[in-house]
Short mmCIF file of C-alpha atoms and ligand atoms in Angstrom, two decimals:
data_model
loop_
_atom_site.label_atom_id
_atom_site.label_comp_id
_atom_site.label_asym_id
_atom_site.label_seq_id
_atom_site.Cartn_x
_atom_site.Cartn_y
_atom_site.Cartn_z
CA UNK Z 30 21.83 -19.45 -9.10
CA UNK Z 31 24.54 -16.58 -7.51
CA UNK Z 32 22.55 -14.42 -5.24
CA UNK Z 33 24.12 -11.64 -3.68
CA UNK Z 34 22.38 -9.07 -0.36
CA UNK Z 35 21.16 -6.11 -1.43
CA UNK Z 36 20.08 -2.74 0.15
CA UNK Z 37 16.57 -2.49 -1.45
CA UNK Z 38 13.94 -0.18 0.73
CA UNK Z 39 16.00 2.43 2.73
CA UNK Z 40 15.53 3.53 6.66
CA UNK Z 41 12.72 6.00 5.88
CA UNK Z 42 10.91 3.98 3.40
CA UNK Z 43 10.60 1.19 5.94
CA UNK Z 44 9.63 3.54 8.34
CA UNK Z 45 6.80 4.99 6.13
CA UNK Z 46 5.70 1.79 4.75
CA UNK Z 47 4.85 0.33 8.63
CA UNK Z 48 3.46 3.69 10.20
CA UNK Z 49 1.25 3.83 7.29
CA UNK Z 50 0.35 0.19 7.49
CA UNK Z 51 -0.25 0.59 11.17
CA UNK Z 52 -2.02 3.78 10.71
CA UNK Z 53 -4.43 1.91 7.85
CA UNK Z 54 -5.36 -1.07 9.99
CA UNK Z 55 -6.17 1.27 13.10
CA UNK Z 56 -8.47 3.85 10.74
CA UNK Z 57 -9.61 1.12 9.83
CA UNK Z 58 -10.61 -0.64 13.30
CA UNK Z 59 -11.94 2.81 14.52
CA UNK Z 60 -13.46 3.45 11.30
CA UNK Z 61 -15.87 0.31 11.02
CA UNK Z 62 -16.52 0.63 14.98
CA UNK Z 63 -18.06 4.20 13.85
CA UNK Z 64 -19.81 2.50 10.97
CA UNK Z 65 -21.35 0.27 13.47
CA UNK Z 66 -19.48 -3.01 12.57
CA UNK Z 67 -17.32 -3.71 15.41
CA UNK Z 68 -17.12 -2.55 19.29
CA UNK Z 69 -14.11 -2.31 20.71
CA UNK Z 70 -13.07 1.57 21.90
CA UNK Z 71 -16.87 2.61 21.90
CA UNK Z 72 -17.89 5.00 19.54
CA UNK Z 73 -17.17 8.20 21.08
CA UNK Z 74 -13.25 7.34 21.55
CA UNK Z 75 -13.57 5.22 18.28
CA UNK Z 76 -14.02 8.86 16.15
CA UNK Z 77 -11.44 10.61 18.64
CA UNK Z 78 -8.74 7.94 17.80
CA UNK Z 79 -10.41 8.03 13.94
CA UNK Z 80 -9.54 11.82 13.98
CA UNK Z 81 -5.90 12.12 15.50
CA UNK Z 82 -5.05 8.78 13.42
CA UNK Z 83 -6.28 10.24 10.35
CA UNK Z 84 -4.15 13.37 11.07
CA UNK Z 85 -0.94 11.51 11.91
CA UNK Z 86 -1.39 9.74 8.39
CA UNK Z 87 -2.05 12.92 6.43
CA UNK Z 88 1.43 14.07 8.10
CA UNK Z 89 2.93 10.62 7.13
CA UNK Z 90 1.39 11.30 3.77
CA UNK Z 91 3.37 14.53 3.75
CA UNK Z 92 6.71 13.85 4.75
CA UNK Z 93 6.35 10.55 1.86
CA UNK Z 94 5.81 12.74 -0.72
CA UNK Z 95 8.75 15.02 -0.20
CA UNK Z 96 10.98 11.68 0.38
CA UNK Z 97 9.47 10.12 -2.99
CA UNK Z 98 9.99 13.55 -5.08
CA UNK Z 99 13.46 14.00 -3.43
CA UNK Z 100 15.03 10.56 -3.78
CA UNK Z 101 12.97 10.07 -6.84
CA UNK Z 102 11.48 6.68 -5.78
CA UNK Z 103 8.75 8.05 -7.25
CA UNK Z 104 9.28 6.77 -10.47
CA UNK Z 105 8.99 3.31 -9.21
CA UNK Z 106 5.22 3.81 -9.60
CA UNK Z 107 4.86 4.42 -12.94
CA UNK Z 108 2.69 1.93 -14.14
CA UNK Z 109 3.28 -0.10 -17.71
CA UNK Z 110 0.71 -2.73 -19.70
CA UNK Z 111 3.99 -4.64 -20.40
CA UNK Z 112 3.88 -8.45 -19.30
CA UNK Z 113 1.04 -7.44 -17.13
CA UNK Z 114 -0.98 -10.43 -18.48
CA UNK Z 115 1.68 -12.49 -18.07
CA UNK Z 116 1.74 -11.46 -14.15
CA UNK Z 117 -2.42 -12.32 -14.14
CA UNK Z 118 -1.16 -15.28 -15.29
CA UNK Z 119 1.34 -16.63 -12.95
CA UNK Z 120 -1.13 -15.73 -9.82
CA UNK Z 121 -4.17 -17.56 -11.31
CA UNK Z 122 -2.12 -20.89 -12.55
CA UNK Z 123 2.06 -20.38 -12.20
CA UNK Z 124 2.26 -19.35 -8.72
CA UNK Z 125 0.17 -23.06 -8.09
CA UNK Z 126 3.16 -25.01 -10.15
CA UNK Z 127 6.14 -23.47 -8.83
CA UNK Z 128 6.86 -21.36 -11.70
CA UNK Z 129 9.67 -18.20 -11.58
CA UNK Z 130 7.83 -14.49 -11.74
CA UNK Z 131 7.65 -13.39 -15.18
CA UNK Z 132 10.00 -10.53 -14.17
CA UNK Z 133 12.85 -10.12 -11.91
CA UNK Z 134 13.16 -7.79 -8.93
CA UNK Z 135 16.16 -4.91 -9.27
CA UNK Z 136 16.95 -2.17 -6.79
CA UNK Z 137 15.49 0.25 -9.49
CA UNK Z 138 12.58 -2.12 -9.87
CA UNK Z 139 11.16 -3.13 -6.82
CA UNK Z 140 7.59 -3.59 -8.36
CA UNK Z 141 6.28 -6.48 -10.74
CA UNK Z 142 4.03 -4.45 -13.14
CA UNK Z 143 0.81 -5.55 -11.21
CA UNK Z 144 1.94 -4.35 -8.33
CA UNK Z 145 2.81 -0.94 -9.86
CA UNK Z 146 -0.79 -0.97 -11.44
CA UNK Z 147 -2.14 -1.60 -8.16
CA UNK Z 148 -0.03 0.83 -5.95
CA UNK Z 149 -0.31 3.39 -8.62
CA UNK Z 150 -4.19 3.34 -8.03
CA UNK Z 151 -3.60 3.67 -4.10
CA UNK Z 152 -1.85 6.91 -4.36
CA UNK Z 153 -3.72 8.34 -7.51
CA UNK Z 154 -7.44 7.63 -6.55
CA UNK Z 155 -7.74 5.89 -3.54
CA UNK Z 156 -5.70 7.38 -0.90
CA UNK Z 157 -6.51 10.80 -2.10
CA UNK Z 158 -10.36 9.81 -2.02
CA UNK Z 159 -10.34 8.76 1.54
CA UNK Z 160 -8.01 11.91 2.59
CA UNK Z 161 -10.46 14.11 0.91
CA UNK Z 162 -13.77 12.33 2.26
CA UNK Z 163 -12.46 12.03 5.56
CA UNK Z 164 -11.35 15.90 5.66
CA UNK Z 165 -15.12 16.53 4.12
CA UNK Z 166 -16.48 14.21 7.12
CA UNK Z 167 -14.39 16.19 9.61
CA UNK Z 168 -15.58 19.67 8.55
CA UNK Z 169 -18.88 18.85 6.83
CA UNK Z 170 -20.36 16.86 10.28
CA UNK Z 171 -20.03 19.36 12.75
CA UNK Z 172 -20.81 22.53 10.57
CA UNK Z 173 -21.31 24.64 13.66
CA UNK Z 174 -17.62 23.98 14.89
CA UNK Z 175 -16.55 25.00 12.09
CA UNK Z 176 -18.65 27.79 11.46
CA UNK Z 177 -19.93 26.34 8.22
CA UNK Z 178 -23.69 25.86 9.48
CA UNK Z 179 -24.94 27.03 5.67
CA UNK Z 180 -23.86 23.70 4.22
CA UNK Z 181 -26.43 21.41 4.22
CA UNK Z 182 -25.68 18.32 6.37
CA UNK Z 183 -28.06 15.53 4.17
CA UNK Z 184 -25.03 16.26 1.58
CA UNK Z 185 -23.22 13.88 4.01
CA UNK Z 186 -24.28 10.53 3.08
CA UNK Z 187 -22.51 10.63 -0.18
CA UNK Z 188 -18.91 11.16 1.80
CA UNK Z 189 -19.74 8.91 4.13
CA UNK Z 190 -20.66 6.37 1.33
CA UNK Z 191 -17.43 6.74 -0.57
CA UNK Z 192 -15.79 6.80 2.38
CA UNK Z 193 -17.01 3.81 3.78
CA UNK Z 194 -16.53 2.08 0.45
CA UNK Z 195 -12.59 3.34 -0.08
CA UNK Z 196 -12.20 1.56 3.70
CA UNK Z 197 -13.40 -1.58 1.90
CA UNK Z 198 -10.88 -1.30 -0.95
CA UNK Z 199 -8.30 -0.96 1.49
CA UNK Z 200 -9.61 -3.47 3.79
CA UNK Z 201 -9.38 -6.10 0.53
CA UNK Z 202 -5.87 -4.65 -0.45
CA UNK Z 203 -5.08 -5.63 3.00
CA UNK Z 204 -5.98 -9.10 2.57
CA UNK Z 205 -4.36 -9.44 -0.93
CA UNK Z 206 -0.91 -7.90 0.02
CA UNK Z 207 0.04 -10.01 3.23
CA UNK Z 208 -1.08 -12.92 1.17
CA UNK Z 209 1.17 -11.81 -2.04
CA UNK Z 210 3.93 -11.17 1.37
CA UNK Z 211 3.91 -14.64 1.82
CA UNK Z 212 4.98 -15.70 -2.15
CA UNK Z 213 8.83 -14.25 -2.56
CA UNK Z 214 11.46 -16.29 -2.67
CA UNK Z 215 10.75 -17.66 1.03
CA UNK Z 216 7.20 -17.38 2.95
CA UNK Z 217 9.02 -14.60 5.00
CA UNK Z 218 11.85 -13.49 2.61
CA UNK Z 219 9.11 -9.97 1.61
CA UNK Z 220 8.53 -9.48 5.39
CA UNK Z 221 12.38 -9.60 6.28
CA UNK Z 222 13.04 -7.33 3.49
CA UNK Z 223 10.59 -4.89 4.18
CA UNK Z 224 11.98 -5.03 7.72
CA UNK Z 225 15.75 -5.07 7.87
CA UNK Z 226 15.98 -3.51 4.05
CA UNK Z 227 18.44 -6.18 2.78
CA UNK Z 228 17.14 -8.94 0.13
CA UNK Z 229 18.54 -11.67 -1.79
CA UNK Z 230 18.49 -10.90 -5.61
CA UNK Z 231 20.07 -12.20 -8.17
CA UNK Z 232 23.17 -10.84 -9.11
CA UNK Z 233 23.16 -9.74 -12.49
CA UNK Z 234 20.19 -7.99 -11.85
CA UNK Z 235 20.87 -5.42 -9.18
CA UNK Z 236 22.08 -2.32 -11.47
CA UNK Z 237 19.26 -2.54 -14.29
CA UNK Z 238 16.74 -0.50 -14.61
CA UNK Z 239 14.35 -2.57 -16.76
CA UNK Z 240 11.97 -5.71 -15.44
CA UNK Z 241 14.04 -8.10 -17.05
CA UNK Z 242 12.16 -11.35 -18.71
CA UNK Z 243 12.80 -15.05 -17.91
CA UNK Z 244 12.71 -17.11 -20.95
CA UNK Z 245 13.76 -19.91 -19.17
CA UNK Z 246 11.73 -23.19 -18.74
CA UNK Z 247 10.15 -23.26 -15.28
CA UNK Z 248 11.96 -24.68 -12.26
CA UNK Z 249 10.82 -25.95 -9.17
CA UNK Z 250 12.91 -22.93 -7.86
CA UNK Z 251 11.38 -19.88 -6.48
CA UNK Z 252 12.05 -16.10 -7.48
CA UNK Z 253 12.04 -12.75 -5.74
C1 HEM S 16 -6.58 10.84 6.40
C2 HEM S 16 -7.51 10.00 6.28
C3 HEM S 16 -8.80 9.88 7.21
C4 HEM S 16 -9.86 10.96 7.60
C5 HEM S 16 -9.44 12.39 7.65
C6 HEM S 16 -10.69 10.31 8.05
C7 HEM S 16 -11.98 10.75 8.72
C8 HEM S 16 -13.08 10.25 9.25
C9 HEM S 16 -13.98 11.33 9.79
C10 HEM S 16 -14.48 12.21 10.31
C11 HEM S 16 -15.37 10.36 10.18
C12 HEM S 16 -16.74 10.06 10.56
C13 HEM S 16 -16.56 10.13 12.12
C14 HEM S 16 -17.85 10.79 12.83
O1 HEM S 16 -19.27 10.03 12.69
O2 HEM S 16 -17.66 11.75 13.52
C15 HEM S 16 -14.78 8.84 9.25
C16 HEM S 16 -15.45 7.51 9.54
C17 HEM S 16 -14.85 6.38 9.05
N1 HEM S 16 -13.73 6.26 8.35
FE1 HEM S 16 -12.70 7.75 8.04
N2 HEM S 16 -10.79 9.36 7.74
C18 HEM S 16 -9.84 8.92 6.79
C19 HEM S 16 -9.37 7.51 6.40
C20 HEM S 16 -9.55 6.47 6.71
C21 HEM S 16 -9.44 5.24 6.62
C22 HEM S 16 -7.83 4.69 5.79
C23 HEM S 16 -10.42 4.02 7.00
C24 HEM S 16 -10.35 2.66 6.54
C25 HEM S 16 -8.93 1.99 6.18
C26 HEM S 16 -11.52 4.81 7.18
C27 HEM S 16 -12.31 4.23 7.83
C28 HEM S 16 -13.55 4.72 8.28
C29 HEM S 16 -14.79 4.28 8.05
C30 HEM S 16 -15.34 2.74 7.44
C31 HEM S 16 -16.13 5.04 8.54
C32 HEM S 16 -17.24 4.83 8.68
C33 HEM S 16 -17.92 5.69 7.59
C34 HEM S 16 -19.46 5.43 8.15
O3 HEM S 16 -20.00 4.46 8.70
O4 HEM S 16 -20.36 6.41 7.94
N3 HEM S 16 -10.93 6.07 7.61
N4 HEM S 16 -13.74 9.15 9.06
#
């Protein structure tokens, strides 16, 4: 099948992806030390590093929102239920039988329907939830520092539970994300694309803005 090398991920997109990934992993490391699950930096340093990384993530998110709005890339994340069942079948059965992906990737449709749903949930629920509970944590944890002594410190519990639950969800996402990263055209093709920006896409799909349903019989060749 004819493929073309296409510039899929732009410079800022790659920078945002990798810096967000590093910051979330670092926040997980320091966060779970604060939680008491692991020991690495020591509690006090973990708290200090967690706060710095959290502010860095917030700044990155502001730039990323601006970039998505100005480039129109936010449209990539509009979820749709079309082909979701086909993808669930694919990830449970098809992938182990070397079947092709139910739809093909294009520059204007980088995410498959299942990814759209998951990323949409991450961007509208999990990340804002972490941000809001994290900021509440910062400002409620030390009420005397911010002059809000009147607030009941007991109410921190629900914030801590929600923040920790979000951290577990993000950790789960990270593990699944790393596995799915290896299921592209080859084990490293998705990783290479997010590092270099370039990816091998099938020629005829480059400039279409809808997912194409593959109707041919399964082949042994994997699609991306
Ligand atoms: C912008 C986002 C974030 C902010 C503002 C934030 C802020 C905070 C603060 C202030 C604490 C409490 C520190 C203390 O006890 O003094 C905390 C705890 C924690 N954070 Fe974050 N955080 C953010 C993102 C994250 C992310 C992305 C993760 C994980 C992937 C994470 C995981 C945790 C965990 C597990 C705890 C311990 C919770 C507990 O045991 O009560 N945080 N965070």
